[in-house]
Amino acid sequence: MSVVQLVLPDFLLIAMGWLLFHKLKFSASFFQGTEKLVYFILFPALLFHSITQTPLTLSSTYQVFVAVAALMGFGVAASWLAVPVIRPNSLDHASVAQCGYRFNTYIGLSLAAGLAGASGQTAMAVIVGFAVPISNIAAVHGLARQQQGVRILPELVKNPFIIATLLALACNLLRIPVPSVIDVTLGRLGACAIALGLMCVGATLSLRGGRGSGALMGWIVAVRLLVMPAAALFIGWALDLQLAERQALLLFGALPASSAAYVLAARMGGNGPLVAVTMSLTTLFSIMTIPLWLTIAPLT
């Protein structure tokens, strides 16, 4: 029951976003502007602030990087294993495969803070920072194989999550002090990020556009919500991570797909509606699967 109470507020915010857009008729431009604010300003501020709150060491950070790289690699491989097994349409698969390993950072950082406080949020922020470039490279590469003239490097260099993470890790590991005024400002910006981000997730939920792709969607949803967290459990145990890091890695593995997957697919000529449905299904089913996995976390 305590785990359900931990998860429920975030999903109520997602539901609020859905109601605002679908029932109270808030405009699409309102949510598009809000999502840009969260993506470029508020969430990078939250990442930077979270990573700089708890002192890190190079050895522990390297261990987390190895764990994240292993987990993301496993997720990418499991998502692409659908090709020889169920033989889906190539463009549909390239579009939706990213939902098997991309992750909703808003839910992750919010739940990590509730689960383990500042140390849990720092661990999740470091995990997210390492996973963002890996997920972007895999997703852009998969779709670029279906397109011409798409370059991966510019996508990474301009990513505000990567920039914020690298700056924060440099400040933390090199013990560069962050002035109090800047730290407080970033903290207040970050406090706005999660609620607004979760409501934007709710506004993007859609169950239209997946007709004829049930097997592919089922495969990707299973990878995202069942296979990835199970792999996270094993990797955390195999690398003998600290308890807080293992819990954060498990939570990260159990997160639903990010709405950024839909944005990328639509921008690169993929099957955007199919991605929207798959992302929505992972979000809806994660209401049940995240509490299930979080009850396992204290035993790992």
Coordinates of C-alpha atoms in Angstrom, one line a residue:
M1 CA 0.0 0.0 0.0
S2 CA 2.9 2.4 0.8
V3 CA 4.3 1.8 -2.7
V4 CA 0.9 2.5 -4.3
Q5 CA 0.7 5.7 -2.3
L6 CA 4.2 6.7 -3.5
V7 CA 3.3 6.1 -7.2
L8 CA -0.3 7.4 -7.2
P9 CA 0.4 11.2 -7.1
D10 CA 2.5 11.1 -10.3
F11 CA -0.2 9.2 -12.2
L12 CA -2.9 11.6 -10.9
L13 CA -0.8 14.4 -12.4
I14 CA -0.7 12.5 -15.7
A15 CA -4.5 12.0 -15.5
M16 CA -4.9 15.8 -14.9
G17 CA -2.9 16.5 -18.1
W18 CA -5.2 14.1 -20.0
L19 CA -8.3 15.8 -18.6
L20 CA -7.0 19.3 -19.3
F21 CA -6.3 18.5 -23.0
H22 CA -9.0 16.0 -23.9
K23 CA -11.9 17.2 -21.7
L24 CA -11.3 20.8 -20.7
K25 CA -10.0 21.7 -24.2
F26 CA -6.7 23.3 -23.3
S27 CA -5.0 23.9 -26.6
A28 CA -2.3 21.8 -28.2
S29 CA -0.1 25.0 -28.4
F30 CA -0.4 25.4 -24.7
F31 CA 1.1 22.0 -24.0
Q32 CA 3.6 22.3 -26.8
G33 CA 4.9 25.5 -25.2
T34 CA 4.9 24.0 -21.7
E35 CA 6.8 21.0 -22.9
K36 CA 9.5 23.2 -24.6
L37 CA 9.8 25.1 -21.3
V38 CA 10.2 21.8 -19.3
Y39 CA 12.6 20.3 -21.9
F40 CA 15.0 23.2 -22.4
I41 CA 14.9 25.0 -19.1
L42 CA 13.1 23.4 -16.1
F43 CA 14.3 19.8 -16.4
P44 CA 17.9 20.6 -17.2
A45 CA 17.8 22.8 -14.0
L46 CA 16.4 19.8 -12.1
L47 CA 19.1 17.4 -13.4
F48 CA 21.9 19.9 -12.6
H49 CA 20.6 20.6 -9.1
S50 CA 20.0 16.9 -8.3
I51 CA 23.4 15.8 -9.4
T52 CA 25.2 18.5 -7.4
Q53 CA 23.4 17.8 -4.1
T54 CA 25.1 14.6 -3.1
P55 CA 28.9 14.2 -3.4
L56 CA 30.0 11.6 -6.0
T57 CA 33.3 9.7 -6.5
L58 CA 34.8 8.7 -9.8
S59 CA 34.7 5.0 -9.0
S60 CA 31.0 4.9 -8.0
T61 CA 30.1 7.1 -11.0
Y62 CA 32.0 4.7 -13.3
Q63 CA 30.1 1.7 -11.8
V64 CA 26.8 3.3 -12.4
F65 CA 27.8 4.1 -16.0
V66 CA 28.7 0.5 -16.6
A67 CA 25.4 -0.6 -15.2
V68 CA 23.4 1.9 -17.3
A69 CA 25.4 1.0 -20.5
A70 CA 24.7 -2.7 -19.9
L71 CA 21.0 -2.2 -19.2
M72 CA 20.5 0.1 -22.2
G73 CA 22.4 -2.3 -24.5
F74 CA 20.2 -5.1 -23.3
G75 CA 17.0 -3.1 -23.9
V76 CA 18.1 -2.1 -27.4
A77 CA 19.0 -5.8 -28.2
A78 CA 15.7 -7.1 -26.8
S79 CA 13.7 -4.5 -28.8
W80 CA 15.4 -5.4 -32.1
L81 CA 15.0 -9.1 -31.4
A82 CA 11.4 -8.6 -32.6
V83 CA 12.7 -8.3 -36.2
P84 CA 13.6 -12.0 -36.7
V85 CA 10.9 -13.3 -34.3
I86 CA 7.7 -11.6 -35.4
R87 CA 9.0 -10.0 -38.7
P88 CA 7.2 -6.6 -38.4
N89 CA 7.1 -3.8 -41.0
S90 CA 10.6 -2.3 -41.0
L91 CA 9.5 1.4 -40.6
D92 CA 6.9 0.5 -37.9
H93 CA 9.6 -1.4 -35.9
A94 CA 12.2 1.3 -36.3
S95 CA 9.7 3.8 -35.1
V96 CA 8.4 1.9 -32.1
A97 CA 11.6 0.0 -31.0
Q98 CA 12.7 3.0 -29.0
C99 CA 9.7 2.6 -26.7
G100 CA 11.5 -0.5 -25.4
Y101 CA 14.4 1.4 -24.0
R102 CA 13.5 5.1 -23.8
F103 CA 12.3 6.2 -20.4
N104 CA 10.1 8.8 -18.8
T105 CA 12.5 10.9 -16.8
Y106 CA 9.8 12.9 -15.1
I107 CA 8.3 9.9 -13.4
G108 CA 11.7 8.5 -12.6
L109 CA 13.1 11.5 -10.8
S110 CA 9.8 12.1 -8.9
L111 CA 9.6 8.5 -7.7
A112 CA 13.3 8.3 -6.8
A113 CA 13.0 11.3 -4.5
G114 CA 10.0 9.8 -2.8
L115 CA 11.7 6.4 -2.5
A116 CA 15.1 7.4 -1.2
G117 CA 15.2 11.2 -0.8
A118 CA 18.0 13.4 -2.1
S119 CA 20.4 10.5 -2.5
G120 CA 17.9 8.5 -4.5
Q121 CA 17.1 11.5 -6.8
T122 CA 20.9 12.1 -7.3
A123 CA 21.4 8.4 -8.3
M124 CA 18.5 8.6 -10.7
A125 CA 19.7 11.9 -12.2
V126 CA 23.1 10.3 -12.8
I127 CA 21.5 7.3 -14.4
V128 CA 19.3 9.5 -16.6
G129 CA 22.3 11.6 -17.6
F130 CA 24.2 8.5 -18.8
A131 CA 21.2 6.9 -20.5
V132 CA 20.1 9.9 -22.5
P133 CA 23.0 9.9 -25.0
I134 CA 22.8 6.1 -25.4
S135 CA 19.0 6.1 -26.0
N136 CA 19.3 9.0 -28.4
I137 CA 22.0 7.3 -30.4
A138 CA 20.1 4.1 -30.6
A139 CA 16.7 5.7 -31.5
V140 CA 18.1 8.1 -34.1
H141 CA 20.3 5.4 -35.7
G142 CA 17.3 3.1 -35.9
L143 CA 15.2 5.7 -37.7
A144 CA 18.1 7.1 -39.7
R145 CA 18.4 3.7 -41.4
Q146 CA 15.0 4.3 -42.9
Q147 CA 15.9 7.9 -44.0
Q148 CA 18.7 9.7 -45.7
G149 CA 20.9 12.6 -44.5
V150 CA 20.1 12.3 -40.8
R151 CA 23.1 13.0 -38.5
I152 CA 23.3 11.7 -35.0
L153 CA 26.0 14.0 -33.5
P154 CA 24.1 17.3 -33.8
E155 CA 21.2 15.6 -32.0
L156 CA 23.4 14.8 -29.1
V157 CA 25.5 18.1 -28.9
K158 CA 22.3 20.1 -28.7
N159 CA 20.5 17.9 -26.1
P160 CA 20.0 20.0 -22.9
F161 CA 19.8 16.9 -20.7
I162 CA 23.3 15.9 -21.8
I163 CA 24.7 19.4 -21.4
A164 CA 23.2 19.7 -17.9
T165 CA 24.5 16.3 -16.8
L166 CA 28.1 16.9 -18.0
L167 CA 28.2 20.3 -16.3
A168 CA 26.8 18.9 -13.1
L169 CA 29.2 15.9 -13.0
A170 CA 32.1 18.2 -13.6
C171 CA 31.1 20.5 -10.7
N172 CA 30.5 17.5 -8.4
L173 CA 33.6 15.4 -9.2
L174 CA 35.9 18.4 -9.3
R175 CA 34.3 19.8 -6.2
I176 CA 33.5 23.1 -7.9
P177 CA 31.1 25.0 -5.6
V178 CA 27.8 26.2 -7.0
P179 CA 27.0 29.8 -5.7
S180 CA 24.1 29.7 -3.2
V181 CA 21.9 32.1 -5.3
I182 CA 22.3 29.9 -8.4
D183 CA 21.7 26.7 -6.4
V184 CA 18.5 28.1 -5.0
T185 CA 17.3 29.4 -8.4
L186 CA 18.0 26.0 -10.0
G187 CA 16.2 24.2 -7.2
R188 CA 13.1 26.4 -7.7
L189 CA 13.1 25.8 -11.4
G190 CA 13.5 22.1 -10.9
A191 CA 10.6 22.0 -8.5
C192 CA 8.3 23.1 -11.3
A193 CA 9.7 20.6 -13.8
I194 CA 8.1 17.3 -12.6
A195 CA 4.5 18.5 -12.2
L196 CA 4.4 20.3 -15.5
G197 CA 6.3 17.4 -17.3
L198 CA 3.9 14.8 -16.0
M199 CA 0.9 16.8 -17.1
C200 CA 2.4 17.1 -20.6
V201 CA 2.8 13.3 -20.6
G202 CA -0.9 13.0 -19.9
A203 CA -1.8 15.3 -22.7
T204 CA 0.1 13.1 -25.2
L205 CA -1.7 9.9 -24.2
S206 CA -3.5 8.3 -27.2
L207 CA -4.9 4.8 -28.0
R208 CA -5.5 5.5 -31.6
G209 CA -3.2 4.4 -34.4
G210 CA -2.1 0.9 -33.4
R211 CA -4.4 -1.2 -35.5
G212 CA -2.8 -4.3 -37.1
S213 CA 0.4 -4.0 -34.9
G214 CA -0.7 -5.8 -31.8
A215 CA 2.2 -8.3 -31.8
L216 CA 4.8 -5.6 -32.2
M217 CA 3.2 -3.4 -29.5
G218 CA 2.9 -6.3 -27.2
W219 CA 6.6 -7.2 -27.7
I220 CA 7.8 -3.7 -27.0
V221 CA 5.6 -3.2 -24.0
A222 CA 6.8 -6.4 -22.5
V223 CA 10.4 -5.4 -23.1
R224 CA 9.9 -2.0 -21.5
L225 CA 7.9 -3.1 -18.4
L226 CA 9.0 -6.7 -17.7
V227 CA 12.3 -7.5 -19.4
M228 CA 14.1 -4.2 -18.6
P229 CA 13.4 -4.2 -14.9
A230 CA 14.3 -7.9 -14.6
A231 CA 17.6 -7.1 -16.3
A232 CA 18.1 -4.1 -14.0
L233 CA 17.7 -6.4 -11.0
F234 CA 20.4 -8.8 -12.3
I235 CA 22.8 -6.1 -13.4
G236 CA 22.6 -4.3 -10.0
W237 CA 23.3 -7.6 -8.2
A238 CA 26.1 -8.6 -10.6
L239 CA 27.9 -5.3 -10.2
D240 CA 27.3 -5.2 -6.5
L241 CA 25.9 -1.7 -6.5
Q242 CA 25.0 0.1 -3.4
L243 CA 21.4 -0.4 -2.2
A244 CA 20.2 3.1 -3.3
E245 CA 21.9 2.7 -6.7
R246 CA 20.2 -0.7 -7.2
Q247 CA 16.8 0.7 -6.2
A248 CA 17.3 3.6 -8.6
L249 CA 18.5 1.3 -11.4
L250 CA 15.5 -1.0 -10.9
L251 CA 13.1 2.0 -10.9
F252 CA 14.8 3.3 -14.0
G253 CA 14.3 -0.1 -15.7
A254 CA 10.6 -0.2 -14.8
L255 CA 9.8 3.3 -16.2
P256 CA 7.3 3.7 -19.1
A257 CA 8.5 5.0 -22.4
S258 CA 9.1 8.7 -23.0
S259 CA 6.8 10.9 -25.0
A260 CA 10.0 12.1 -26.7
A261 CA 9.8 8.9 -28.7
Y262 CA 6.7 10.1 -30.5
V263 CA 8.3 13.5 -31.2
L264 CA 11.4 11.8 -32.7
A265 CA 9.4 9.4 -34.8
A266 CA 7.1 12.2 -36.2
R267 CA 10.1 14.4 -36.9
M268 CA 12.0 11.7 -38.7
G269 CA 9.2 10.4 -40.9
G270 CA 8.3 7.3 -38.8
N271 CA 5.0 6.0 -37.7
G272 CA 4.1 8.6 -35.0
P273 CA 0.6 7.3 -34.2
L274 CA 1.9 3.8 -33.5
V275 CA 4.6 5.2 -31.2
A276 CA 2.0 7.3 -29.4
V277 CA -0.2 4.3 -28.7
T278 CA 2.7 2.1 -27.5
M279 CA 4.1 4.9 -25.3
S280 CA 0.6 5.4 -23.9
L281 CA 0.2 1.6 -23.2
T282 CA 3.5 1.5 -21.3
T283 CA 2.4 4.5 -19.2
L284 CA -1.0 3.0 -18.4
F285 CA 0.3 -0.5 -17.6
S286 CA 3.2 0.9 -15.5
I287 CA 0.6 2.0 -12.9
M288 CA 0.5 -1.7 -12.0
T289 CA 4.0 -2.8 -12.9
I290 CA 6.0 0.0 -11.1
P291 CA 4.5 -0.8 -7.7
L292 CA 5.2 -4.5 -8.3
W293 CA 8.8 -3.9 -9.0
L294 CA 9.3 -1.4 -6.2
T295 CA 8.1 -4.0 -3.7
I296 CA 11.0 -6.2 -4.9
A297 CA 13.6 -3.4 -4.5
P298 CA 14.2 -3.6 -0.7
L299 CA 15.0 -7.3 -1.2
T300 CA 17.7 -6.8 -3.8

